[in-house]
Short mmCIF file of C-alpha atoms and ligand atoms in Angstrom, two decimals:
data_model
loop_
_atom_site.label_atom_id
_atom_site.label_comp_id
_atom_site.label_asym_id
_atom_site.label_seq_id
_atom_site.Cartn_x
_atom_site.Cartn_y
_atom_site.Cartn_z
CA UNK A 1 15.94 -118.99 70.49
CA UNK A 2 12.94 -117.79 73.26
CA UNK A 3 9.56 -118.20 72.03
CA UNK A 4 8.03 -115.82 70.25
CA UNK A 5 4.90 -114.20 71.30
CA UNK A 6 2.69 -117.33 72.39
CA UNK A 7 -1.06 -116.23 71.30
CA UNK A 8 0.41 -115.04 67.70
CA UNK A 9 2.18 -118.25 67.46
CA UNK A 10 -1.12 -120.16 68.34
CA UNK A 11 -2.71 -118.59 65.40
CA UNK A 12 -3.45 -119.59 61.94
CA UNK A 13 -2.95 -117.59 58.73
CA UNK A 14 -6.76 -115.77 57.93
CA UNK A 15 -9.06 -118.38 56.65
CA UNK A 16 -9.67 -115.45 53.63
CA UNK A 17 -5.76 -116.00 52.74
CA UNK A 18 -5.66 -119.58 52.77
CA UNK A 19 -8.93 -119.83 50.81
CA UNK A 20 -7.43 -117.03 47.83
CA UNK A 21 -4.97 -118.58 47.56
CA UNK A 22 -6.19 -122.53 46.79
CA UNK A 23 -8.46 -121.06 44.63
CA UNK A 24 -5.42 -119.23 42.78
CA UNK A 25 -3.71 -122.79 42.92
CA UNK A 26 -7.01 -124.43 41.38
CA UNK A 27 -8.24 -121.89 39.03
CA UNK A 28 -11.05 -121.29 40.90
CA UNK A 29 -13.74 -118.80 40.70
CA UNK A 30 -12.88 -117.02 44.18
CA UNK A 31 -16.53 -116.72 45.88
CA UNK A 32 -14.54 -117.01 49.32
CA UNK A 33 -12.81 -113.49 50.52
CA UNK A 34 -14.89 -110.44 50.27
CA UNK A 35 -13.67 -108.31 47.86
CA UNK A 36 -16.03 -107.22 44.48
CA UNK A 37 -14.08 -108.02 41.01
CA UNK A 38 -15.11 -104.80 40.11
CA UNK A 39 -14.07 -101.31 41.11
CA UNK A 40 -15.28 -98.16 42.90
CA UNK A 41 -17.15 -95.47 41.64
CA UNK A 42 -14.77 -93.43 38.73
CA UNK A 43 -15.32 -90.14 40.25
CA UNK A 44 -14.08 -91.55 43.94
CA UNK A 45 -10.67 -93.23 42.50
CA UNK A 46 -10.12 -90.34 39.99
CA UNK A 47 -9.87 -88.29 43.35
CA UNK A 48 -7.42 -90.49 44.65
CA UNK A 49 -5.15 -90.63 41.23
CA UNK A 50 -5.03 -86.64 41.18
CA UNK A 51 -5.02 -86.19 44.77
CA UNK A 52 -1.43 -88.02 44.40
CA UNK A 53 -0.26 -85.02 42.25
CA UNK A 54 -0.98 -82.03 44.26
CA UNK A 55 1.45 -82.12 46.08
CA UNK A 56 0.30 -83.47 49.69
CA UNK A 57 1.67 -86.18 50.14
CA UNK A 58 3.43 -85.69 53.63
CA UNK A 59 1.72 -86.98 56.81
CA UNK A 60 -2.01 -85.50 56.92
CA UNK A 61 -3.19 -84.97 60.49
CA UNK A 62 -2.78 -87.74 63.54
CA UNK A 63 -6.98 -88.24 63.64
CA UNK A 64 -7.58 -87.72 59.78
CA UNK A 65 -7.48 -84.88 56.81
CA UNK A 66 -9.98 -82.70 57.96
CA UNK A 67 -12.30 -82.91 54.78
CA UNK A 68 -12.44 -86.61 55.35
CA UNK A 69 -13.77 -85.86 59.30
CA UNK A 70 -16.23 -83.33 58.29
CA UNK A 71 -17.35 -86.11 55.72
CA UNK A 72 -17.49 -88.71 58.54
CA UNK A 73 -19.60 -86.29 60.33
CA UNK A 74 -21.97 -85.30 57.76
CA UNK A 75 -22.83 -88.83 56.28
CA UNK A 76 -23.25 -89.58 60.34
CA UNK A 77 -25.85 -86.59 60.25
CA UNK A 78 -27.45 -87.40 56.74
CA UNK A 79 -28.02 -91.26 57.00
CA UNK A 80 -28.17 -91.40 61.13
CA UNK A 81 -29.48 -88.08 62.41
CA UNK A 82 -26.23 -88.07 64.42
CA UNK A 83 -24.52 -84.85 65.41
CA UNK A 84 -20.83 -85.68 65.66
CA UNK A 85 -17.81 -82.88 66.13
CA UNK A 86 -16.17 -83.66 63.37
CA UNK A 87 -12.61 -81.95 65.24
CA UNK A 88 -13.35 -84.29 68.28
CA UNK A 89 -15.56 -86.93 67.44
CA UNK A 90 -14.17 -88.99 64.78
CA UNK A 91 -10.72 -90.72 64.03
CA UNK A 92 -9.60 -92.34 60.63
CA UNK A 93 -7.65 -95.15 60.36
CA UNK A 94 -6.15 -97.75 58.43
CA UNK A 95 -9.22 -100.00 57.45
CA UNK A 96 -12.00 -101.00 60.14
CA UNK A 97 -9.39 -103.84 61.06
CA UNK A 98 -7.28 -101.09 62.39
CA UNK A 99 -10.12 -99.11 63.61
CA UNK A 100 -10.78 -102.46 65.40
CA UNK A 101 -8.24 -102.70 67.61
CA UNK A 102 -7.71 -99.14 67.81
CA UNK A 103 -11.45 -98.95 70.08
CA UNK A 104 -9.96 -102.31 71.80
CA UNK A 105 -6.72 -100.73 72.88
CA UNK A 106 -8.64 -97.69 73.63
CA UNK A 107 -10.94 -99.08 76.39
CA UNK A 108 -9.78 -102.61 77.31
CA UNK A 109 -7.10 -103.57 80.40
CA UNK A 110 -5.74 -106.61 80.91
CA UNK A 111 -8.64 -108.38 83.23
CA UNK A 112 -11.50 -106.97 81.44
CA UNK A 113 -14.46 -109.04 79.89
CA UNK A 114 -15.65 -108.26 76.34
CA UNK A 115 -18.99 -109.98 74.92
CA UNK A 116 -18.16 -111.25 71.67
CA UNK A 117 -21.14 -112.90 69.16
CA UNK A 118 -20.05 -115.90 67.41
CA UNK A 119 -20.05 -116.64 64.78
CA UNK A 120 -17.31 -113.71 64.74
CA UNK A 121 -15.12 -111.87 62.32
CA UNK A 122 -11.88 -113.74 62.48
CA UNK A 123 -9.66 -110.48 63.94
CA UNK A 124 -11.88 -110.28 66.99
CA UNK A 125 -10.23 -112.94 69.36
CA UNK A 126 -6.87 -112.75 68.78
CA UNK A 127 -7.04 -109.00 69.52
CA UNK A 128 -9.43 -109.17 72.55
CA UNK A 129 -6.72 -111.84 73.90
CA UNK A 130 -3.51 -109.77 73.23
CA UNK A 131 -4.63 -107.13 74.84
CA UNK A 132 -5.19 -109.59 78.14
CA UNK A 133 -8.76 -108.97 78.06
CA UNK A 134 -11.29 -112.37 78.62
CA UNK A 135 -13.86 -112.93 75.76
CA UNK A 136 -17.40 -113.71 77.04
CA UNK A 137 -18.82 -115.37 73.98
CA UNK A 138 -22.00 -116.10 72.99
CA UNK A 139 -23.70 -117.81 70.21
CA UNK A 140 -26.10 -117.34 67.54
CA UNK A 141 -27.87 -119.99 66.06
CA UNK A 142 -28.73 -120.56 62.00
CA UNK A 143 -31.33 -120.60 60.57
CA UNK A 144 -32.56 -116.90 61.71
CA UNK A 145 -29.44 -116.01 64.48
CA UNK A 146 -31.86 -114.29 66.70
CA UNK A 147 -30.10 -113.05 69.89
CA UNK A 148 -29.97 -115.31 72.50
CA UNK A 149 -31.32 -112.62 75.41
CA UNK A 150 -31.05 -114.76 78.05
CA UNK A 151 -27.41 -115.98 77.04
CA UNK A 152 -26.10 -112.21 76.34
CA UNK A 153 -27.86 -111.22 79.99
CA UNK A 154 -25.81 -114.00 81.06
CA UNK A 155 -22.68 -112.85 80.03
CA UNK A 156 -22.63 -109.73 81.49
CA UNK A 157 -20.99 -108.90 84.98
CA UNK A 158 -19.05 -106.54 86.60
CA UNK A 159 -15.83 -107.62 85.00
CA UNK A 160 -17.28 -106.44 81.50
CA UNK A 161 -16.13 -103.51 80.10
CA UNK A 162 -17.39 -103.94 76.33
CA UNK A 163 -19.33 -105.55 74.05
CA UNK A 164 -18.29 -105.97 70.28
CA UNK A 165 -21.25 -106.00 67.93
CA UNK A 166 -20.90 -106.21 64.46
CA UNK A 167 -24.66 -105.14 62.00
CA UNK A 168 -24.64 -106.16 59.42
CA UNK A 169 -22.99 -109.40 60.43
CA UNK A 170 -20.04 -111.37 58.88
CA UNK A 171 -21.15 -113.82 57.67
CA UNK A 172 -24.29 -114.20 58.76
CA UNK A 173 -25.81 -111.54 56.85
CA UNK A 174 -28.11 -110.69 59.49
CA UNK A 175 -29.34 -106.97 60.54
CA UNK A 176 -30.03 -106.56 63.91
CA UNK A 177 -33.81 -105.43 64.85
CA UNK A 178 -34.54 -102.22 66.47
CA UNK A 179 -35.94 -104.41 69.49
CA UNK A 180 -32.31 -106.91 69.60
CA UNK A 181 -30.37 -103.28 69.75
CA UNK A 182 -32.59 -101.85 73.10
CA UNK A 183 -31.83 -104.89 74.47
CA UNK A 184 -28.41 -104.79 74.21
CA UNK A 185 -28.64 -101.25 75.13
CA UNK A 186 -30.40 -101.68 78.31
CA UNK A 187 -27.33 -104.54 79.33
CA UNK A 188 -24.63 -101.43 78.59
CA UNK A 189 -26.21 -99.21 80.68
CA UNK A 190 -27.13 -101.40 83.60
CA UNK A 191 -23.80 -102.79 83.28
CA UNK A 192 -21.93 -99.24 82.56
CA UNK A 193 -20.03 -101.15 79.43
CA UNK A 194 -18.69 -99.81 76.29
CA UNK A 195 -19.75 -101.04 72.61
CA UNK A 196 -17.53 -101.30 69.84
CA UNK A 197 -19.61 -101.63 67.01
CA UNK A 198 -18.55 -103.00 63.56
CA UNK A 199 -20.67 -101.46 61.15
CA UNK A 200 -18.61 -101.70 57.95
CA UNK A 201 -21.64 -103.10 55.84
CA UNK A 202 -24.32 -100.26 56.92
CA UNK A 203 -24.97 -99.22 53.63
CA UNK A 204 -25.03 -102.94 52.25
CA UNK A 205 -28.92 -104.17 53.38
CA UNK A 206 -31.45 -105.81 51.54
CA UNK A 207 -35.32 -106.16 50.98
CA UNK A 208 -35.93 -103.21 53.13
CA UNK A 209 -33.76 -104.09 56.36
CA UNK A 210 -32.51 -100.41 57.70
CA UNK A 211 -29.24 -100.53 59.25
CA UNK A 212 -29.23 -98.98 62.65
CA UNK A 213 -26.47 -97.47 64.51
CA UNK A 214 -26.54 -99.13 68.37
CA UNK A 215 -25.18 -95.34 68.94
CA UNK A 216 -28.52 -93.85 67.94
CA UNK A 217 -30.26 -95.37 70.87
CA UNK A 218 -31.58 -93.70 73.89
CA UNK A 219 -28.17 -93.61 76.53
CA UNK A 220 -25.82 -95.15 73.80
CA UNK A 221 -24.18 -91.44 72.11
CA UNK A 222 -21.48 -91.94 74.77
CA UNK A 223 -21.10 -95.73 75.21
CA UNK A 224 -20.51 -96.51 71.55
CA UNK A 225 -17.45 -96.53 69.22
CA UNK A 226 -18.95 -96.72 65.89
CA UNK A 227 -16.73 -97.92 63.32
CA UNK A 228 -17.02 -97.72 59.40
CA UNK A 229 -15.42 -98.54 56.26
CA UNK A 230 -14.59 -97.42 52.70
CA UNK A 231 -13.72 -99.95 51.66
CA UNK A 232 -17.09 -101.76 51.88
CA UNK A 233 -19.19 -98.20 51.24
CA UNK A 234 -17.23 -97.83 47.92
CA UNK A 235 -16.08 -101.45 46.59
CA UNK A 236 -12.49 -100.68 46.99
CA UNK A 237 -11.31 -103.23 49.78
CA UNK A 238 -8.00 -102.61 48.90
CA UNK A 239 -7.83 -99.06 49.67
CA UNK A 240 -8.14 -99.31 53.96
CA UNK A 241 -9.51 -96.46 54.98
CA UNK A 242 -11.42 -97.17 58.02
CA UNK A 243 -13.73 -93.84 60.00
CA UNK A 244 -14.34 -94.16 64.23
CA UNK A 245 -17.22 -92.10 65.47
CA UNK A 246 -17.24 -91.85 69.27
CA UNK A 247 -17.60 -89.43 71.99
CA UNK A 248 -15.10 -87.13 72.87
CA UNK A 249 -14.34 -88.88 75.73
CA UNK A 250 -13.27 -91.46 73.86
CA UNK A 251 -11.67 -90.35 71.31
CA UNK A 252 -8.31 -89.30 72.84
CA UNK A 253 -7.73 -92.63 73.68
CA UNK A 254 -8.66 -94.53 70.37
CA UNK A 255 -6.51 -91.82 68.61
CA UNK A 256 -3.46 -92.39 71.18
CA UNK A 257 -3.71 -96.17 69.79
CA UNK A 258 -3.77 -95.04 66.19
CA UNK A 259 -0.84 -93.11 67.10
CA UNK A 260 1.16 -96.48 67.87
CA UNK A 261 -0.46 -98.59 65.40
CA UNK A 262 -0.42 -96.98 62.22
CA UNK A 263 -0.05 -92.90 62.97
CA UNK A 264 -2.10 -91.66 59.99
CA UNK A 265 -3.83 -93.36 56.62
CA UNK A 266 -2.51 -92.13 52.93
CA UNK A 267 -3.31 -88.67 52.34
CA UNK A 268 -5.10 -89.12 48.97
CA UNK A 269 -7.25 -91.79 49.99
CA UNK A 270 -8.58 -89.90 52.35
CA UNK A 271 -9.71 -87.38 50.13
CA UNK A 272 -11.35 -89.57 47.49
CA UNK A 273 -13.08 -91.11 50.33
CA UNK A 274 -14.65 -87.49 51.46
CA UNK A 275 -15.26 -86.95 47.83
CA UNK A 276 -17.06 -90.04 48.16
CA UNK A 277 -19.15 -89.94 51.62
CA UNK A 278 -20.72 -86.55 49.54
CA UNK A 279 -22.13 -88.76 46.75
CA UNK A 280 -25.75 -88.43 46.49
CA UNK A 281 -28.29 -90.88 48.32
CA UNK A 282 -28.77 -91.82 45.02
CA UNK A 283 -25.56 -93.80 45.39
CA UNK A 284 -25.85 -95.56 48.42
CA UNK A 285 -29.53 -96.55 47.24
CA UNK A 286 -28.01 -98.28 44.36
CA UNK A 287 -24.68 -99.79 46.20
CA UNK A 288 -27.48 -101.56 47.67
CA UNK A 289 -29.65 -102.61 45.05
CA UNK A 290 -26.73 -103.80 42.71
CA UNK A 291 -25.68 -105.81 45.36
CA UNK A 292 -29.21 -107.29 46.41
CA UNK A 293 -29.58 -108.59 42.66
CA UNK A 294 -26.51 -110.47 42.77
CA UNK A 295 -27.44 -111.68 46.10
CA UNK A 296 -30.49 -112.78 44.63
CA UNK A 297 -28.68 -114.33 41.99
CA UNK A 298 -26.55 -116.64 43.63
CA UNK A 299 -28.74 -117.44 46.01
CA UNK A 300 -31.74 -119.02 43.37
CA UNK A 301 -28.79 -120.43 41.99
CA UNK A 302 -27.53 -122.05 44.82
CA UNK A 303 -31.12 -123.18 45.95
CA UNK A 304 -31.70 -124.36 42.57
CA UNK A 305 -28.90 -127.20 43.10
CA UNK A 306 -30.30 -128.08 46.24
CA UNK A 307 -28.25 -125.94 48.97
CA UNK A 308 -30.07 -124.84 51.97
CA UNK A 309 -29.67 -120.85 51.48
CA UNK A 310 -30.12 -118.88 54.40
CA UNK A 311 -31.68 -115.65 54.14
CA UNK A 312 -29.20 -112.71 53.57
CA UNK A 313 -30.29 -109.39 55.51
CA UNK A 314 -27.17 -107.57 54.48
CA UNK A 315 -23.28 -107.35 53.56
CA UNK A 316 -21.59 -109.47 50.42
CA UNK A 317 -22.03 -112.93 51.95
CA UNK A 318 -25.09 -115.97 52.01
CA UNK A 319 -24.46 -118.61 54.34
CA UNK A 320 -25.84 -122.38 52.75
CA UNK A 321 -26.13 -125.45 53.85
CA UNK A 322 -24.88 -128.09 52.05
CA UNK A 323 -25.86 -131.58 53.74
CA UNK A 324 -29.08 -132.00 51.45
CA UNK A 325 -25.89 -132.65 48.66
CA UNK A 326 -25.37 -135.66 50.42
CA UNK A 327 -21.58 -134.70 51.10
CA UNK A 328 -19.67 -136.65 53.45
CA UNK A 329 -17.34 -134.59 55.04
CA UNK A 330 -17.15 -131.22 56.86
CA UNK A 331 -17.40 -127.49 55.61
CA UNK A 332 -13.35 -127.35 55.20
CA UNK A 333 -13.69 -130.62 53.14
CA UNK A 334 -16.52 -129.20 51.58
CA UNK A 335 -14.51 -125.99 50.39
CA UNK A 336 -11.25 -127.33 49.82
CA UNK A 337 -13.76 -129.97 47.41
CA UNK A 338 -15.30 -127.48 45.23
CA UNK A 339 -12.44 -125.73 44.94
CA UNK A 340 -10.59 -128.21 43.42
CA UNK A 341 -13.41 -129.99 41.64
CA UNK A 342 -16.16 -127.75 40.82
CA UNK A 343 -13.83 -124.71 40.91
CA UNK A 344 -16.20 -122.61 42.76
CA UNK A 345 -14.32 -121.42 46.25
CA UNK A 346 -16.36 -120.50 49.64
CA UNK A 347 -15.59 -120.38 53.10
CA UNK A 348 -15.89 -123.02 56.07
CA UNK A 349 -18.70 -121.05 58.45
CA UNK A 350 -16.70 -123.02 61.33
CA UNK A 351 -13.67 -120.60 60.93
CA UNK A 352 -16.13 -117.68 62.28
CA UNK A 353 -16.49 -120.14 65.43
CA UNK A 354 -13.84 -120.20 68.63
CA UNK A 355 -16.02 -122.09 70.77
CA UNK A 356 -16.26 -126.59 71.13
CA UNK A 357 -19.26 -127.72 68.54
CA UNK A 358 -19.52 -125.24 65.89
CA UNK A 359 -21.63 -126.48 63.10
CA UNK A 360 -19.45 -127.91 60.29
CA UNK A 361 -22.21 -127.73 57.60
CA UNK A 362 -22.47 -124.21 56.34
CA UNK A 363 -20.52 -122.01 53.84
CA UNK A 364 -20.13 -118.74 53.26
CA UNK A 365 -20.03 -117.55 49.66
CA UNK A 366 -19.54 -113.92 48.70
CA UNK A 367 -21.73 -112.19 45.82
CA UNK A 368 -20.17 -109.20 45.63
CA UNK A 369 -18.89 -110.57 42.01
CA UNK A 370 -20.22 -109.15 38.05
CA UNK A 371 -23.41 -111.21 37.16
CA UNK A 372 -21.52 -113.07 34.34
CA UNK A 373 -18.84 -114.73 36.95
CA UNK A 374 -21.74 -115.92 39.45
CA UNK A 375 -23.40 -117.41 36.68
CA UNK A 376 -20.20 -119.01 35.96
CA UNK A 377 -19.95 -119.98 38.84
CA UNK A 378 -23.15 -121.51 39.21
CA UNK A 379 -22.74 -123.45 36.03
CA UNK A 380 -19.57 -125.13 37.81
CA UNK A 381 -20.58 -126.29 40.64
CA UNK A 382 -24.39 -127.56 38.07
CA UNK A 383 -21.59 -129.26 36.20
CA UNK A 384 -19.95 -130.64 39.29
CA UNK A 385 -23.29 -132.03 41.30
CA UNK A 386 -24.38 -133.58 37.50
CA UNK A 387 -20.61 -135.91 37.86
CA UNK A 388 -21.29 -135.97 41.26
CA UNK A 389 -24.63 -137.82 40.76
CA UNK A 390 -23.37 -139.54 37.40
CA UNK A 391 -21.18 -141.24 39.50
CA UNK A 392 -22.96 -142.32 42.16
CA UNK A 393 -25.94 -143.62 39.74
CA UNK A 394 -23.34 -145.19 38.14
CA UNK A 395 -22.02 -146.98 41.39
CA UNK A 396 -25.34 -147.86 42.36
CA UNK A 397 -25.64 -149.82 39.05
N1 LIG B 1 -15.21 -106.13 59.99
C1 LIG B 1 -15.87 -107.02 59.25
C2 LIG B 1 -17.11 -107.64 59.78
C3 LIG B 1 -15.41 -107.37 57.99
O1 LIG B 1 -16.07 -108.27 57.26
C4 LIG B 1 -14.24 -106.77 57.51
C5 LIG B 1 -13.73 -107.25 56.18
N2 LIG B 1 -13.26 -106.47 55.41
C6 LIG B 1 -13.57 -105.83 58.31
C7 LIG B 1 -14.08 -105.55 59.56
C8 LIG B 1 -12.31 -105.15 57.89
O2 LIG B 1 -12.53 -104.05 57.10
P1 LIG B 1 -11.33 -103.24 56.39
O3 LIG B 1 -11.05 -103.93 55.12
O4 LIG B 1 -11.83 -101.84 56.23
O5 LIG B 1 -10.15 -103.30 57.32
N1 LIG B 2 -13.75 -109.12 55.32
C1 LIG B 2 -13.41 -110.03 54.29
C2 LIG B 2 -14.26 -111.29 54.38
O1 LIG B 2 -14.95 -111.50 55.35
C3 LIG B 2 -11.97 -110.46 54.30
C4 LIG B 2 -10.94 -109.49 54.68
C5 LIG B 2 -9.61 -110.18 54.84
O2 LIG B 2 -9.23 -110.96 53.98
N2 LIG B 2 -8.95 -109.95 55.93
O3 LIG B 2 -14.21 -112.05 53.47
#
């Protein structure tokens, strides 16, 4: 038989999989893939459950039910100050993953540079590179990730045709600053790129960080493809219903791609998610502060035991380091360890990292859980360092 396609070939099932699923085989509490063990608001899936028996369930509309749009567009206006068409300005699509490589397809040929952050959501690269386009990456560093200017000026030229910027990141849990967002403003317009900008945790920020669109920016209305998710705004991963907001000259093209990816996004989804993006602020203030306690949680927790915790700006995830545990092995060791010792599953930060010398002593472990399960949790992986250092007393006796 010919070979199959080479790059798809070259690549590995998700780290997010392969993690699930030891921690299925181990009996694990699963503080690896993103996803809350609770639900979405009642009101939002009770939408969704009679929406299903109304009687429209046929294709909706190529760029999205129109409710849904004029949703996208009001929440943009409410939370942004954005004023977006909602019959020419915004697309829905399968999930942000979709909505991903929809904005991709839509702007990239084969030739064309794209700046890339690492560490970097694991759909980024393969994407970028089936398309024919060169990543530019660049990397941010732990403890605080502050962009490297100089390195992101670097990586600019006038092969580039986009940058992909993801705020609030994965899994760094850092917000961009007002002052890191003009500067990688000023770079798209001297350069005349695009931005694709992965903002699927804006409503998840802590201690008073204030997600801001790079499309709010003086010169950036036009440049940037903003891309959202219900999924994350209402705790129901499974769902996939991902929202583009870009400028109508851009928005032909992205929904040409979601014509030949996907074509439309269940009907009654959509509609709970409308029903949904009209919640009250009251909501989104609360998504937030539910989540920041359990972020504070795990991370005292974590801490406690000796972990160096990184500060979490925003999303599900904190990033720790674990070399003050005196563990001798990597960040997959580490994992694939606790997940079959402690029962406690995270991810290896590494797998966020394409480039040589990523650092192989961080996890990522997601919060997004009920209270009672990260204390859990946390009472493993006490119960696990307490053998740990039993033992090695014990050795050194
Ligand atoms: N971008 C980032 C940074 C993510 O963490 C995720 C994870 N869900 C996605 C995109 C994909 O979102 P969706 O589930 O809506 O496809
Ligand atoms: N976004 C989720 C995470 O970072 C995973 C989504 C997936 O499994 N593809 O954990």
């Amino acid at each position: 038989m010919k070979p199959q396609n080479d790059l798809l070939s070259a690549t590995g099932t998700t780290v997010f999989t392969v993690m699930s699923a030891l921690a299925v085989q181990h009996g694990a509490i699963n503080l690896g893939q993103g996803f809350p063990d609770y639900d979405g608001p009642e009101d939002v899936v009770r939408a969704a459950a009679e929406a299903l028996l109304d009687n429209r369930n046929q294709y909706p509309p190529l760029t999205g039910l129109p409710e849904l749009r004029q949703a996208v567009a009001a929440a943009n206006r409410r939370f942004y100050g954005l004023e977006i068409d909602p019959n020419a300005e915004v697309v829905v699509t399968s999930g942000a993953t979709e909505a991903l490589t929809a904005c991709l397809m839509a702007v990239l040929n084969p030739g064309d540079e794209v700046v890339l952050l690492e560490p970097l959501y694991d759909t980024y690269l393969p994407v970028v590179k089936l398309l024919g386009a060169v990543p530019k990456l660049v990397r941010l560093s732990p403890p605080k990730w502050e962009l490297p200017r100089a390195e992101l000026a670097a990586a600019f030229g006038p092969k580039t045709k986009a940058i992909l910027l993801n705020s609030p990141m994965n899994p760094a849990s850092k917000v961009f600053t007002a002052a890191e967002l003009a500067f990688i403003a000023e770079l798209c317009q001297r350069h005349d790129t695009y931005a694709i900008c992965d903002e699927v945790y804006e409503h998840l920020t802590f201690d008073g960080w204030k997600h801001i669109p790079l499309m709010t920016l003086p010169g950036m209305r036009e440049r940037c493809l903003r891309i959202g998710s219900a999924g994350k705004t209402f705790n129901l991963t499974g769902w996939k219903v991902g929202y583009i907001t870009c400028d109508r000259s851009l928005a032909p093209n992205v929904a040409k791609a979601h014509q030949n990816l996907t074509f439309t996004t269940a009907p009654n989804l959509q509609r709970a998610v409308a029903v949904g993006l009209a919640k009250d602020d009251r909501y989104f203030t609360e998504l937030a502060a539910d989540l920041q306690a359990k972020r504070d949680r795990l991370s005292a927790g974590l801490a406690a035991l000796g972990f160096g915790v990184l500060t979490s700006q925003g999303s599900y995830f904190v990033t720790a380091d674990f070399t003050p545990l005196g563990f001798a092995g990597d960040d997959v060791a580490f994992c694939r360890h606790i997940t079959e010792t402690a029962k406690v599953t995270a991810i290896p930060v590494s797998a966020f990292y394409a480039g040589a010398d990523a650092p192989h002593h961080f996890v990522r472990f997601a919060f997004c859980k009920r209270m009672e399960v990260l204390d859990e949790a946390l009472a493993r992986l006490t119960a696990w360092k307490a053998s740990r250092d039993t033992g090695s007393l014990a050795a050194a006796s």
